[in-house]
Amino acid sequence: MKLPAFVRLTIRNVHVNTDPGTLFFMFGIPVFYLFIVGIMYQGLISTVSQGSYSVSYTAFLAPGIVGMQAFTAGNIGGGMLWADRRWGMFEQLLVGPFRRTEYLFGIIFLSVIFAIGGSFIMIILASVIKSATFNLSILSYVYLVGALILGTIFFTSLFLILSIKARSMNAYSTITFLLFFLLDFASTAFYPITSSTPLALRIISAGNPLSYIVNIVRDAMVYGITYYTLEELGLIALLMTIVLSFSVWLYGNIKTGIQ
Amino acid sequence: MLDDKGYAIEVTDLVKSYDGVKNAVDGVSFHVKEGEIYGLLGKNGAGKSTLIKVLTTLIPATSGSARIKDLDIKKDAIRIRKRIGVVQQEESFDYASVEKNFDIYGMLWEVPKHLIEKRKEELIEFFNLGEARKKRAFELSGGQKKRLQVAREFIHDTDILFLDEPTVGMDPVMRRDVLNFIREKLKDGLSIIFTTQILEEADFVCDRIGIMDKGKMVAEGTSRELKEKFGTMRKLVIGIIDPPNDKLSESVFNSVREIAGISHVTVTGREISILGSNLGRNVKSIIEIISSMNLAIDHISLDVPSLDDVFLEVVNK
């Protein structure tokens, strides 16, 4: 059976990214957050209240970890372009039987596969924690998957831009590292943002796309879907469209073959 | 024999400019016959790699035309890329083990799994990568990386192979083995464009050679034709007992340049090589000049030029 070019590229990307380091980054760190951070903090924060809802800290944290998979997978996918340019495979593939668009699809599909796969692994793992119970319906799965796909494409695009613009490995690594901490910890993934949260953190969190992805996932898994969930999904779709368009434009203008 | 066959590559007035001011490839025309190895020679920056990048559709030509297997490089890029193999000058490999690099490359090129396995084992053995097969590509030595890069290109079938300095970093034995392997592949109907800075390689492996300088094709022919073309050219080698300093070639050149026909002077160890036409007539004058510089002559020989000498003559004109 002949596979389309973008499928072959996706398979290649999955193969290249199934090394222990990447797998630990993709699954090991979230599992650490889920079990070590979740269970440790559960002793300090027994319940998290939001509106009329009150849930255990692990039930609050689990959707945060699931939502973070969009960021992690986007980082891995977008970073493929950086690695391929660094190791010469970008130009090598472009003199092979592939179009530029197919290469891009290969990256996006890798990210989405990792994000969806990773998220469901996290949901299954979170379900074994006694204090975490989730109410998942077909509608909530639709929102959850939708938020993850849109969020993953958003973050993949963001890292594609970084892959194109970063001039050195140091610059790429430093910015990635900063984004990792800033976006993960200044979001609603780990803590509820309330009126008692310092204003600066509230502003950063409100401007952080990961907060919206996590909020949608949390609504889907814990609080239930509301009109605001749909609004947040729309906002992520809009942000994704803008960042993806910009990254595609930059990507189309990558100059190859310059010595 | 080759003359009876069609053209695998036809290039006509091809121009590539990066900045719109200077042409990296400047009106190049040539053709490569089916089943032929065509060598592209030139100094660094002569335009060889840029020409390869245009022909492999990686970068667009500014003007002119080129056809690969009768397909236009502008209109049929994807169809061309399905029929060519490319070993680029820059290293390229997947962030995976040597074995996995073969597997991935074969899968990308839609090679059936059983063929990937068979070819992988043959290539790993031939290119002496057995000990490194489980190592990640980035852990390999420079020579091993290059071997992997060349070997990988034979995991899939191609009609035309572009080899941009494929033997860089390889030891002489492996280099000769790889060149023999490449020659052997011609039997399968492959056509090859081969760039190298090692002119002995071109002499050994190429059916025809094109010499590029400043983006232009300045000479073309078989190795023998090129040597005959510069038939009046000779190389006078003068052995010196005790050469005085590093600037010897410059001072000898300044002293003998008044003699008509001299184009190039080099000093390697204790030998001065003077390249030029009609040197036989001027041997006496040259020896007198060398002697007047208080240099003691050990031996003298007057040879026909090698491909290296032809190359130097062409690019220094």
Coordinates of C-alpha atoms in Angstrom, one line a residue:
Chain A
M1 CA 0.0 0.0 0.0
K2 CA 1.4 3.4 -1.0
L3 CA 1.3 6.0 1.7
P4 CA 0.9 9.6 0.9
A5 CA 4.1 11.7 1.3
F6 CA 2.9 13.6 4.4
V7 CA 2.0 10.3 6.1
R8 CA 5.5 8.9 5.4
L9 CA 7.0 12.2 6.8
T10 CA 4.8 11.9 9.9
I11 CA 6.0 8.3 10.4
R12 CA 9.5 9.4 10.0
N13 CA 9.0 12.2 12.5
V14 CA 7.5 9.8 15.0
H15 CA 10.5 7.4 14.6
V16 CA 13.0 10.2 15.1
N17 CA 11.2 11.5 18.2
T18 CA 10.8 8.2 20.0
D19 CA 14.2 8.5 21.7
P20 CA 14.3 8.2 25.5
G21 CA 15.0 12.0 25.9
T22 CA 12.0 13.1 23.9
L23 CA 9.7 10.5 25.5
F24 CA 10.7 11.6 29.0
F25 CA 10.1 15.2 28.1
M26 CA 6.7 14.3 26.6
F27 CA 5.4 11.8 29.2
G28 CA 7.9 11.6 32.1
I29 CA 7.6 15.2 33.2
P30 CA 3.8 15.3 33.1
V31 CA 3.6 12.1 35.0
F32 CA 6.0 13.7 37.6
Y33 CA 3.6 16.6 37.9
L34 CA 0.6 14.5 38.1
F35 CA 1.7 12.1 40.7
I36 CA 4.5 13.8 42.7
V37 CA 3.2 17.4 42.6
G38 CA -0.4 16.4 42.6
I39 CA -0.3 14.0 45.5
M40 CA 2.1 16.2 47.5
Y41 CA -0.1 19.3 47.1
Q42 CA -3.2 17.3 47.7
G43 CA -2.1 17.1 51.3
L44 CA -1.8 20.9 51.5
I45 CA -4.8 21.9 49.3
S46 CA -7.6 19.4 49.8
T47 CA -10.1 21.2 47.5
V48 CA -10.1 23.9 44.9
S49 CA -13.2 26.0 44.7
Q50 CA -14.3 27.8 41.5
G51 CA -17.7 29.3 41.4
S52 CA -20.1 26.8 42.8
Y53 CA -17.8 23.9 42.2
S54 CA -15.3 22.4 44.6
V55 CA -13.0 19.6 43.4
S56 CA -9.9 17.9 44.8
Y57 CA -6.5 19.4 43.9
T58 CA -5.6 16.3 41.8
A59 CA -8.9 16.6 39.9
F60 CA -8.0 20.3 39.3
L61 CA -4.4 19.6 38.3
A62 CA -5.1 16.7 35.9
P63 CA -6.8 18.8 33.2
G64 CA -3.9 21.3 33.6
I65 CA -1.4 18.5 32.8
V66 CA -3.6 17.3 29.9
G67 CA -3.7 20.8 28.5
M68 CA 0.0 21.2 28.8
Q69 CA 0.4 18.3 26.4
A70 CA -0.5 20.8 23.6
F71 CA 2.5 22.9 24.6
T72 CA 4.9 20.0 25.0
A73 CA 3.8 18.4 21.7
G74 CA 4.0 21.7 19.9
N75 CA 7.5 22.2 21.2
I76 CA 8.6 18.8 19.9
G77 CA 6.9 19.3 16.5
G78 CA 8.0 22.9 15.9
G79 CA 11.4 21.9 17.1
M80 CA 11.7 19.3 14.4
L81 CA 12.3 22.1 11.8
W82 CA 15.1 23.4 14.0
A83 CA 16.6 19.9 14.3
D84 CA 16.2 19.2 10.6
R85 CA 17.9 22.4 9.6
R86 CA 20.6 21.8 12.2
W87 CA 21.3 18.2 11.0
G88 CA 20.8 19.0 7.3
M89 CA 17.7 16.9 6.8
F90 CA 15.5 19.8 5.9
E91 CA 17.3 20.4 2.6
Q92 CA 17.8 16.6 2.1
L93 CA 14.1 16.0 2.3
L94 CA 13.4 18.9 0.0
V95 CA 15.5 17.3 -2.7
G96 CA 13.5 14.1 -2.1
P97 CA 10.0 13.3 -3.3
F98 CA 8.3 15.8 -1.0
R99 CA 6.8 19.2 -1.2
R100 CA 7.3 21.9 1.4
T101 CA 3.7 21.7 2.4
E102 CA 3.9 18.0 2.9
Y103 CA 6.9 18.5 5.2
L104 CA 4.9 21.1 7.2
F105 CA 1.9 18.7 7.5
G106 CA 4.3 16.0 8.7
I107 CA 5.4 18.3 11.5
I108 CA 1.8 19.3 12.4
F109 CA 0.6 15.7 12.4
L110 CA 3.5 14.6 14.6
S111 CA 2.5 17.3 17.2
V112 CA -1.2 16.4 17.1
I113 CA -0.5 12.7 17.4
F114 CA 1.8 13.3 20.4
A115 CA -0.6 15.7 22.0
I116 CA -3.7 13.5 21.7
G117 CA -1.8 10.4 22.6
G118 CA -0.1 12.0 25.5
S119 CA -3.4 13.6 26.8
F120 CA -5.2 10.3 26.8
I121 CA -2.3 8.6 28.6
M122 CA -2.5 11.4 31.2
I123 CA -6.3 11.0 31.5
I124 CA -5.9 7.3 32.1
L125 CA -3.1 7.8 34.6
A126 CA -5.1 10.6 36.4
S127 CA -8.1 8.3 36.6
V128 CA -6.2 5.9 38.9
I129 CA -5.7 8.6 41.4
K130 CA -8.5 8.1 44.0
S131 CA -9.3 11.7 44.6
A132 CA -9.6 12.6 40.9
T133 CA -13.0 11.8 39.2
F134 CA -14.0 13.1 35.8
N135 CA -17.3 13.5 34.0
L136 CA -16.5 12.8 30.4
S137 CA -19.4 12.8 27.8
I138 CA -19.2 12.7 24.0
L139 CA -19.6 16.5 24.0
S140 CA -16.8 17.0 26.5
Y141 CA -14.5 14.7 24.4
V142 CA -15.3 16.9 21.3
Y143 CA -14.3 20.0 23.2
L144 CA -11.3 18.3 24.8
V145 CA -9.9 17.0 21.4
G146 CA -10.8 20.3 19.7
A147 CA -8.9 22.4 22.3
L148 CA -5.9 20.0 22.1
I149 CA -5.8 20.1 18.3
L150 CA -6.1 23.9 18.1
G151 CA -3.8 24.4 21.0
T152 CA -1.2 22.0 19.6
I153 CA -1.3 23.7 16.2
F154 CA -0.9 27.1 17.9
F155 CA 2.2 26.0 19.9
T156 CA 3.6 24.1 16.9
S157 CA 3.3 27.3 14.9
L158 CA 5.0 29.3 17.7
F159 CA 7.9 26.9 17.8
L160 CA 8.1 26.9 14.0
I161 CA 8.6 30.6 14.1
L162 CA 11.3 30.2 16.7
S163 CA 12.9 27.5 14.6
I164 CA 13.0 29.8 11.7
K165 CA 14.1 32.9 13.5
A166 CA 16.6 31.6 16.1
R167 CA 20.1 32.1 15.0
S168 CA 21.9 29.7 17.3
M169 CA 21.2 26.6 19.3
N170 CA 21.8 28.6 22.5
A171 CA 19.2 31.2 21.5
Y172 CA 16.7 28.5 20.6
S173 CA 17.2 26.5 23.8
T174 CA 17.1 29.6 26.1
I175 CA 13.9 30.9 24.6
T176 CA 12.3 27.4 24.7
F177 CA 13.3 27.1 28.4
L178 CA 11.9 30.5 29.2
L179 CA 8.6 29.8 27.4
F180 CA 8.3 26.5 29.1
F181 CA 8.4 28.1 32.6
L182 CA 6.5 31.2 31.7
L183 CA 3.7 29.5 29.9
D184 CA 3.4 26.5 32.1
F185 CA 3.6 28.1 35.5
A186 CA 2.0 31.5 34.7
S187 CA -1.2 29.8 33.5
T188 CA -4.2 28.1 35.1
A189 CA -2.6 24.7 34.8
F190 CA -1.3 24.4 38.3
Y191 CA -3.2 27.0 40.3
P192 CA -6.7 28.6 40.2
I193 CA -6.5 32.3 39.3
T194 CA -8.6 34.1 41.8
S195 CA -9.1 37.7 43.0
S196 CA -6.4 37.0 45.6
T197 CA -3.8 36.2 42.8
P198 CA -1.3 39.1 42.4
L199 CA -2.5 41.4 39.6
A200 CA 0.7 40.9 37.5
L201 CA 0.2 37.1 37.5
R202 CA -3.5 37.5 36.7
I203 CA -2.6 39.7 33.6
I204 CA 0.1 37.2 32.4
S205 CA -2.2 34.3 32.9
A206 CA -5.1 36.1 31.1
G207 CA -2.7 36.7 28.1
N208 CA -1.4 33.2 28.2
P209 CA -3.0 30.9 25.5
L210 CA -2.3 27.8 27.6
S211 CA -4.7 29.2 30.3
Y212 CA -7.5 29.1 27.8
I213 CA -6.6 25.6 26.5
V214 CA -6.4 24.3 30.1
N215 CA -9.7 26.0 31.0
I216 CA -11.5 24.3 28.1
V217 CA -10.0 20.9 29.0
R218 CA -11.0 21.5 32.7
D219 CA -14.5 22.4 31.7
A220 CA -14.7 19.3 29.5
M221 CA -13.3 17.0 32.2
V222 CA -14.5 18.5 35.5
Y223 CA -16.8 21.6 35.5
G224 CA -19.0 20.9 32.4
I225 CA -19.3 22.8 29.1
T226 CA -20.7 26.3 29.1
Y227 CA -21.1 29.2 26.7
Y228 CA -17.7 30.5 28.0
T229 CA -16.0 27.2 27.0
L230 CA -17.2 27.8 23.4
E231 CA -16.0 31.4 23.6
E232 CA -12.5 30.2 24.8
L233 CA -12.4 27.6 22.1
G234 CA -13.2 30.4 19.5
L235 CA -10.4 32.5 21.0
I236 CA -7.9 29.7 20.7
A237 CA -9.0 29.0 17.1
L238 CA -8.5 32.7 16.3
L239 CA -5.0 32.8 17.9
M240 CA -4.1 29.6 16.1
T241 CA -5.1 31.0 12.8
I242 CA -3.0 34.1 13.3
V243 CA 0.1 32.4 14.5
L244 CA -0.2 29.5 12.0
S245 CA -0.6 32.0 9.1
F246 CA 2.5 33.9 10.2
S247 CA 4.5 30.8 10.6
V248 CA 3.5 29.4 7.2
W249 CA 4.5 32.7 5.7
L250 CA 7.9 32.6 7.4
Y251 CA 8.3 28.9 6.5
G252 CA 7.5 29.6 2.8
N253 CA 10.3 32.2 2.8
I254 CA 13.0 30.0 4.3
K255 CA 15.9 30.3 1.9
T256 CA 17.5 26.9 1.1
G257 CA 20.8 26.2 -0.4
I258 CA 22.6 29.3 0.9
Q259 CA 26.2 28.4 1.8
Chain B
M1 CA 29.4 3.9 -26.8
L2 CA 28.1 6.7 -24.7
D3 CA 27.4 8.8 -27.8
D4 CA 24.7 6.4 -28.9
K5 CA 22.7 7.2 -25.8
G6 CA 20.3 10.0 -24.9
Y7 CA 20.9 12.8 -22.5
A8 CA 20.1 12.3 -18.8
I9 CA 20.7 16.0 -18.1
E10 CA 20.6 19.0 -20.5
V11 CA 21.5 22.4 -19.2
T12 CA 21.2 25.5 -21.4
D13 CA 22.4 29.0 -20.4
L14 CA 21.6 28.4 -16.8
V15 CA 22.0 31.4 -14.5
K16 CA 21.6 31.6 -10.7
S17 CA 22.0 34.9 -8.9
Y18 CA 21.4 35.2 -5.2
D19 CA 21.5 39.0 -5.0
G20 CA 20.6 40.0 -8.6
V21 CA 24.1 41.5 -9.0
K22 CA 26.6 38.6 -9.1
N23 CA 25.9 35.3 -10.8
A24 CA 26.9 32.3 -8.7
V25 CA 26.2 30.2 -11.9
D26 CA 26.7 32.3 -15.0
G27 CA 25.3 31.0 -18.3
V28 CA 26.3 27.4 -17.9
S29 CA 25.5 24.9 -20.7
F30 CA 26.4 21.2 -20.7
H31 CA 24.8 17.8 -20.9
V32 CA 25.3 14.5 -19.2
K33 CA 24.7 11.3 -21.2
E34 CA 22.7 8.3 -20.0
G35 CA 25.0 6.0 -18.0
E36 CA 27.8 8.6 -17.8
I37 CA 29.7 10.0 -14.8
Y38 CA 30.2 13.7 -15.3
G39 CA 32.7 15.4 -13.1
L40 CA 32.3 19.0 -12.1
L41 CA 35.6 20.6 -11.0
G42 CA 36.3 24.0 -9.7
K43 CA 37.8 25.9 -6.8
N44 CA 35.7 26.7 -3.7
G45 CA 33.0 29.2 -4.7
A46 CA 33.3 28.3 -8.4
G47 CA 29.5 27.6 -8.5
K48 CA 29.5 23.8 -8.5
S49 CA 27.3 23.3 -5.4
T50 CA 24.9 26.1 -6.5
L51 CA 24.6 24.4 -9.9
I52 CA 23.8 21.1 -8.2
K53 CA 21.2 22.8 -5.9
V54 CA 19.5 24.3 -9.0
L55 CA 19.5 21.0 -10.8
T56 CA 18.2 19.1 -7.8
T57 CA 15.4 21.7 -7.7
L58 CA 16.4 22.9 -4.2
I59 CA 16.7 26.5 -5.4
P60 CA 15.2 28.1 -8.5
A61 CA 17.2 29.2 -11.5
T62 CA 17.3 32.9 -12.3
S63 CA 17.2 32.2 -16.0
G64 CA 18.1 29.5 -18.6
S65 CA 16.7 26.0 -18.6
A66 CA 17.6 22.5 -17.5
R67 CA 16.0 19.2 -18.2
I68 CA 16.5 16.1 -16.1
K69 CA 15.4 12.9 -17.8
D70 CA 13.5 15.2 -20.2
L71 CA 11.6 16.9 -17.3
D72 CA 11.8 20.6 -16.8
I73 CA 13.4 21.7 -13.5
K74 CA 10.9 24.5 -13.2
K75 CA 7.7 22.7 -14.1
D76 CA 8.3 19.1 -13.0
A77 CA 10.3 19.6 -9.8
I78 CA 8.5 16.9 -7.8
R79 CA 8.6 14.4 -10.6
I80 CA 12.4 15.0 -11.0
R81 CA 12.9 14.6 -7.2
K82 CA 11.3 11.2 -7.4
R83 CA 14.0 10.1 -9.9
I84 CA 17.1 11.5 -8.4
G85 CA 19.4 10.8 -5.4
V86 CA 21.4 13.5 -3.8
V87 CA 24.4 13.4 -1.5
Q88 CA 24.8 17.0 -0.5
Q89 CA 28.1 18.5 0.6
E90 CA 26.7 19.4 4.0
E91 CA 26.2 16.5 6.4
S92 CA 22.6 15.3 6.8
F93 CA 21.2 12.5 8.8
D94 CA 18.3 11.7 11.1
Y95 CA 18.6 11.9 14.8
A96 CA 18.7 8.1 15.0
S97 CA 21.0 5.1 14.8
V98 CA 22.8 4.1 11.6
E99 CA 20.3 1.2 11.1
K100 CA 17.3 3.4 11.7
N101 CA 18.7 6.0 9.3
F102 CA 18.6 3.4 6.5
D103 CA 15.1 2.2 7.6
I104 CA 13.6 5.7 7.7
Y105 CA 15.2 6.7 4.4
G106 CA 13.9 3.5 2.7
M107 CA 10.4 4.1 4.1
L108 CA 10.5 7.7 2.9
W109 CA 11.4 6.5 -0.6
E110 CA 8.7 3.8 -0.5
V111 CA 11.2 0.9 -0.8
P112 CA 9.5 -2.4 0.2
K113 CA 10.6 -3.6 3.6
H114 CA 12.3 -6.7 2.5
L115 CA 14.4 -4.7 0.0
I116 CA 15.3 -2.2 2.7
E117 CA 16.5 -5.1 4.9
K118 CA 18.5 -6.7 2.1
R119 CA 20.1 -3.5 0.9
K120 CA 20.7 -2.2 4.4
E121 CA 22.8 -5.2 5.2
E122 CA 24.8 -5.0 2.0
L123 CA 25.4 -1.3 2.3
I124 CA 26.4 -1.5 6.0
E125 CA 28.9 -4.2 5.1
F126 CA 30.3 -2.5 2.0
F127 CA 30.6 0.9 3.6
N128 CA 32.2 -0.6 6.7
L129 CA 29.5 0.7 9.1
G130 CA 29.0 -2.7 10.9
E131 CA 30.6 -1.6 14.2
A132 CA 28.7 1.7 14.2
R133 CA 25.3 0.3 13.2
K134 CA 23.7 0.8 16.6
K135 CA 25.3 4.2 17.2
R136 CA 23.4 7.4 16.7
A137 CA 24.5 9.2 13.5
F138 CA 25.6 12.3 15.4
E139 CA 28.1 10.1 17.4
L140 CA 29.9 9.0 14.2
S141 CA 33.2 10.3 13.0
G142 CA 33.3 12.7 10.0
G143 CA 34.3 9.9 7.7
Q144 CA 31.6 7.5 9.0
K145 CA 28.9 10.2 8.7
K146 CA 29.9 10.8 5.0
R147 CA 29.9 7.0 4.4
L148 CA 26.4 6.8 5.9
Q149 CA 25.3 9.7 3.8
V150 CA 26.6 8.2 0.5
A151 CA 25.4 4.6 1.4
R152 CA 21.9 5.8 2.3
E153 CA 21.4 7.1 -1.2
F154 CA 21.7 3.6 -2.5
I155 CA 18.9 2.2 -0.4
H156 CA 16.4 3.5 -3.0
D157 CA 16.5 3.3 -6.8
T158 CA 17.4 6.4 -8.8
D159 CA 18.0 7.3 -12.4
I160 CA 20.4 10.1 -11.7
L161 CA 22.7 10.6 -8.7
F162 CA 24.2 13.9 -7.7
L163 CA 27.3 13.5 -5.5
D164 CA 28.6 16.8 -4.1
E165 CA 32.1 16.0 -2.8
P166 CA 31.0 12.5 -1.6
T167 CA 34.4 11.3 -0.4
V168 CA 35.4 14.2 1.9
G169 CA 36.7 12.8 5.2
M170 CA 37.1 9.2 3.9
D171 CA 40.4 7.4 4.1
P172 CA 42.2 6.6 0.7
V173 CA 41.2 2.9 0.8
M174 CA 37.5 3.6 1.5
R175 CA 37.6 6.4 -1.1
R176 CA 38.8 4.1 -3.8
D177 CA 36.3 1.4 -2.8
V178 CA 33.4 4.0 -2.9
L179 CA 34.6 5.2 -6.4
N180 CA 34.6 1.6 -7.6
F181 CA 31.2 1.0 -6.1
I182 CA 29.9 4.1 -7.9
R183 CA 31.4 2.9 -11.2
E184 CA 29.8 -0.5 -10.7
K185 CA 26.4 1.2 -10.3
L186 CA 26.6 2.6 -13.8
K187 CA 25.8 -0.9 -15.0
D188 CA 22.3 -0.4 -13.6
G189 CA 21.9 2.5 -16.0
L190 CA 22.6 5.2 -13.5
S191 CA 23.9 8.6 -14.6
I192 CA 26.0 10.6 -12.1
I193 CA 27.1 14.2 -11.6
F194 CA 30.1 14.2 -9.3
T195 CA 31.9 17.1 -7.8
T196 CA 35.2 16.9 -6.2
Q197 CA 38.3 18.9 -5.3
I198 CA 40.4 15.7 -5.6
L199 CA 41.3 15.7 -9.2
E200 CA 42.8 12.2 -9.2
E201 CA 39.3 11.1 -8.3
A202 CA 37.8 12.8 -11.3
D203 CA 40.5 11.4 -13.5
F204 CA 39.7 7.9 -12.2
V205 CA 36.0 7.9 -12.0
C206 CA 34.6 10.4 -14.5
D207 CA 33.8 9.8 -18.2
R208 CA 33.7 13.5 -18.9
I209 CA 34.7 16.6 -16.9
G210 CA 33.6 20.2 -16.8
I211 CA 35.7 22.8 -15.1
M212 CA 33.9 25.7 -13.6
D213 CA 35.4 29.0 -12.6
K214 CA 33.5 32.1 -11.3
G215 CA 30.2 30.5 -12.2
K216 CA 31.2 29.7 -15.8
M217 CA 32.0 26.5 -17.5
V218 CA 35.5 27.2 -18.7
A219 CA 36.6 23.8 -20.1
E220 CA 34.9 20.6 -20.8
G221 CA 35.8 17.1 -22.2
T222 CA 37.2 13.8 -21.2
S223 CA 40.3 13.8 -19.0
R224 CA 42.3 12.8 -22.1
E225 CA 40.7 15.5 -24.3
L226 CA 41.5 18.2 -21.7
K227 CA 45.1 17.1 -21.4
E228 CA 45.4 17.1 -25.2
K229 CA 43.7 20.5 -25.4
F230 CA 46.4 21.8 -23.3
G231 CA 48.9 19.7 -25.3
T232 CA 51.5 22.4 -25.7
M233 CA 51.5 22.8 -21.9
R234 CA 54.3 21.2 -20.0
K235 CA 55.3 21.0 -16.4
L236 CA 58.9 21.7 -15.6
V237 CA 59.9 20.3 -12.2
I238 CA 63.2 21.5 -10.8
G239 CA 64.6 19.8 -7.6
I240 CA 66.4 22.2 -5.3
I241 CA 69.0 21.0 -2.8
D242 CA 68.3 23.5 -0.1
P243 CA 65.3 25.8 -0.7
P244 CA 65.9 29.1 1.3
N245 CA 62.4 30.3 2.4
D246 CA 58.7 30.1 2.1
K247 CA 58.4 32.9 -0.4
L248 CA 60.4 30.9 -3.0
S249 CA 57.6 30.4 -5.4
E250 CA 56.8 34.1 -5.4
S251 CA 60.4 35.1 -6.1
V252 CA 60.9 32.4 -8.7
F253 CA 57.6 33.5 -10.4
N254 CA 58.7 37.1 -10.4
S255 CA 62.0 36.2 -11.9
V256 CA 60.7 33.9 -14.7
R257 CA 57.4 35.6 -15.5
E258 CA 59.1 37.5 -18.4
I259 CA 59.5 34.2 -20.2
A260 CA 56.5 33.8 -22.5
G261 CA 54.0 31.0 -21.7
I262 CA 54.6 30.5 -18.0
S263 CA 51.3 30.5 -16.1
H264 CA 51.9 29.0 -12.7
V265 CA 54.7 28.4 -10.2
T266 CA 54.4 26.3 -7.1
V267 CA 57.0 25.0 -4.6
T268 CA 56.3 21.8 -2.7
G269 CA 59.1 20.7 -0.4
R270 CA 62.3 20.8 -2.4
E271 CA 60.7 21.0 -5.8
I272 CA 59.7 24.0 -7.9
S273 CA 57.0 23.1 -10.5
I274 CA 56.6 25.6 -13.4
L275 CA 53.6 25.2 -15.5
G276 CA 53.3 26.8 -19.0
S277 CA 53.3 26.3 -22.7
N278 CA 56.4 25.8 -24.8
L279 CA 58.5 25.3 -21.7
G280 CA 60.9 22.9 -23.6
R281 CA 62.3 25.9 -25.6
N282 CA 62.8 27.9 -22.4
V283 CA 64.4 25.3 -20.1
K284 CA 67.8 26.8 -20.6
S285 CA 66.7 30.4 -19.7
I286 CA 64.8 29.1 -16.7
I287 CA 67.8 27.2 -15.3
E288 CA 70.0 30.2 -15.8
I289 CA 67.5 32.4 -13.8
I290 CA 67.2 29.7 -11.0
S291 CA 71.0 29.4 -10.8
S292 CA 71.4 33.2 -10.7
M293 CA 69.2 33.1 -7.5
N294 CA 71.9 31.0 -5.9
L295 CA 69.7 27.9 -5.8
A296 CA 71.5 24.6 -6.2
I297 CA 69.7 22.3 -8.7
D298 CA 69.4 18.6 -7.8
H299 CA 67.3 17.4 -10.7
I300 CA 65.1 18.5 -13.6
S301 CA 62.2 16.9 -15.4
L302 CA 59.8 18.0 -18.1
D303 CA 56.5 16.3 -18.0
V304 CA 53.1 16.3 -19.8
P305 CA 50.5 17.9 -17.5
S306 CA 48.3 15.9 -15.1
L307 CA 44.6 16.8 -14.7
D308 CA 45.7 18.9 -11.7
D309 CA 47.9 20.9 -14.0
V310 CA 45.2 21.4 -16.6
F311 CA 42.9 22.5 -13.8
L312 CA 45.4 25.1 -12.5
E313 CA 46.0 26.3 -16.0
V314 CA 42.3 26.7 -16.7
V315 CA 41.3 28.5 -13.5
N316 CA 44.4 30.7 -13.4
K317 CA 44.0 32.0 -16.9

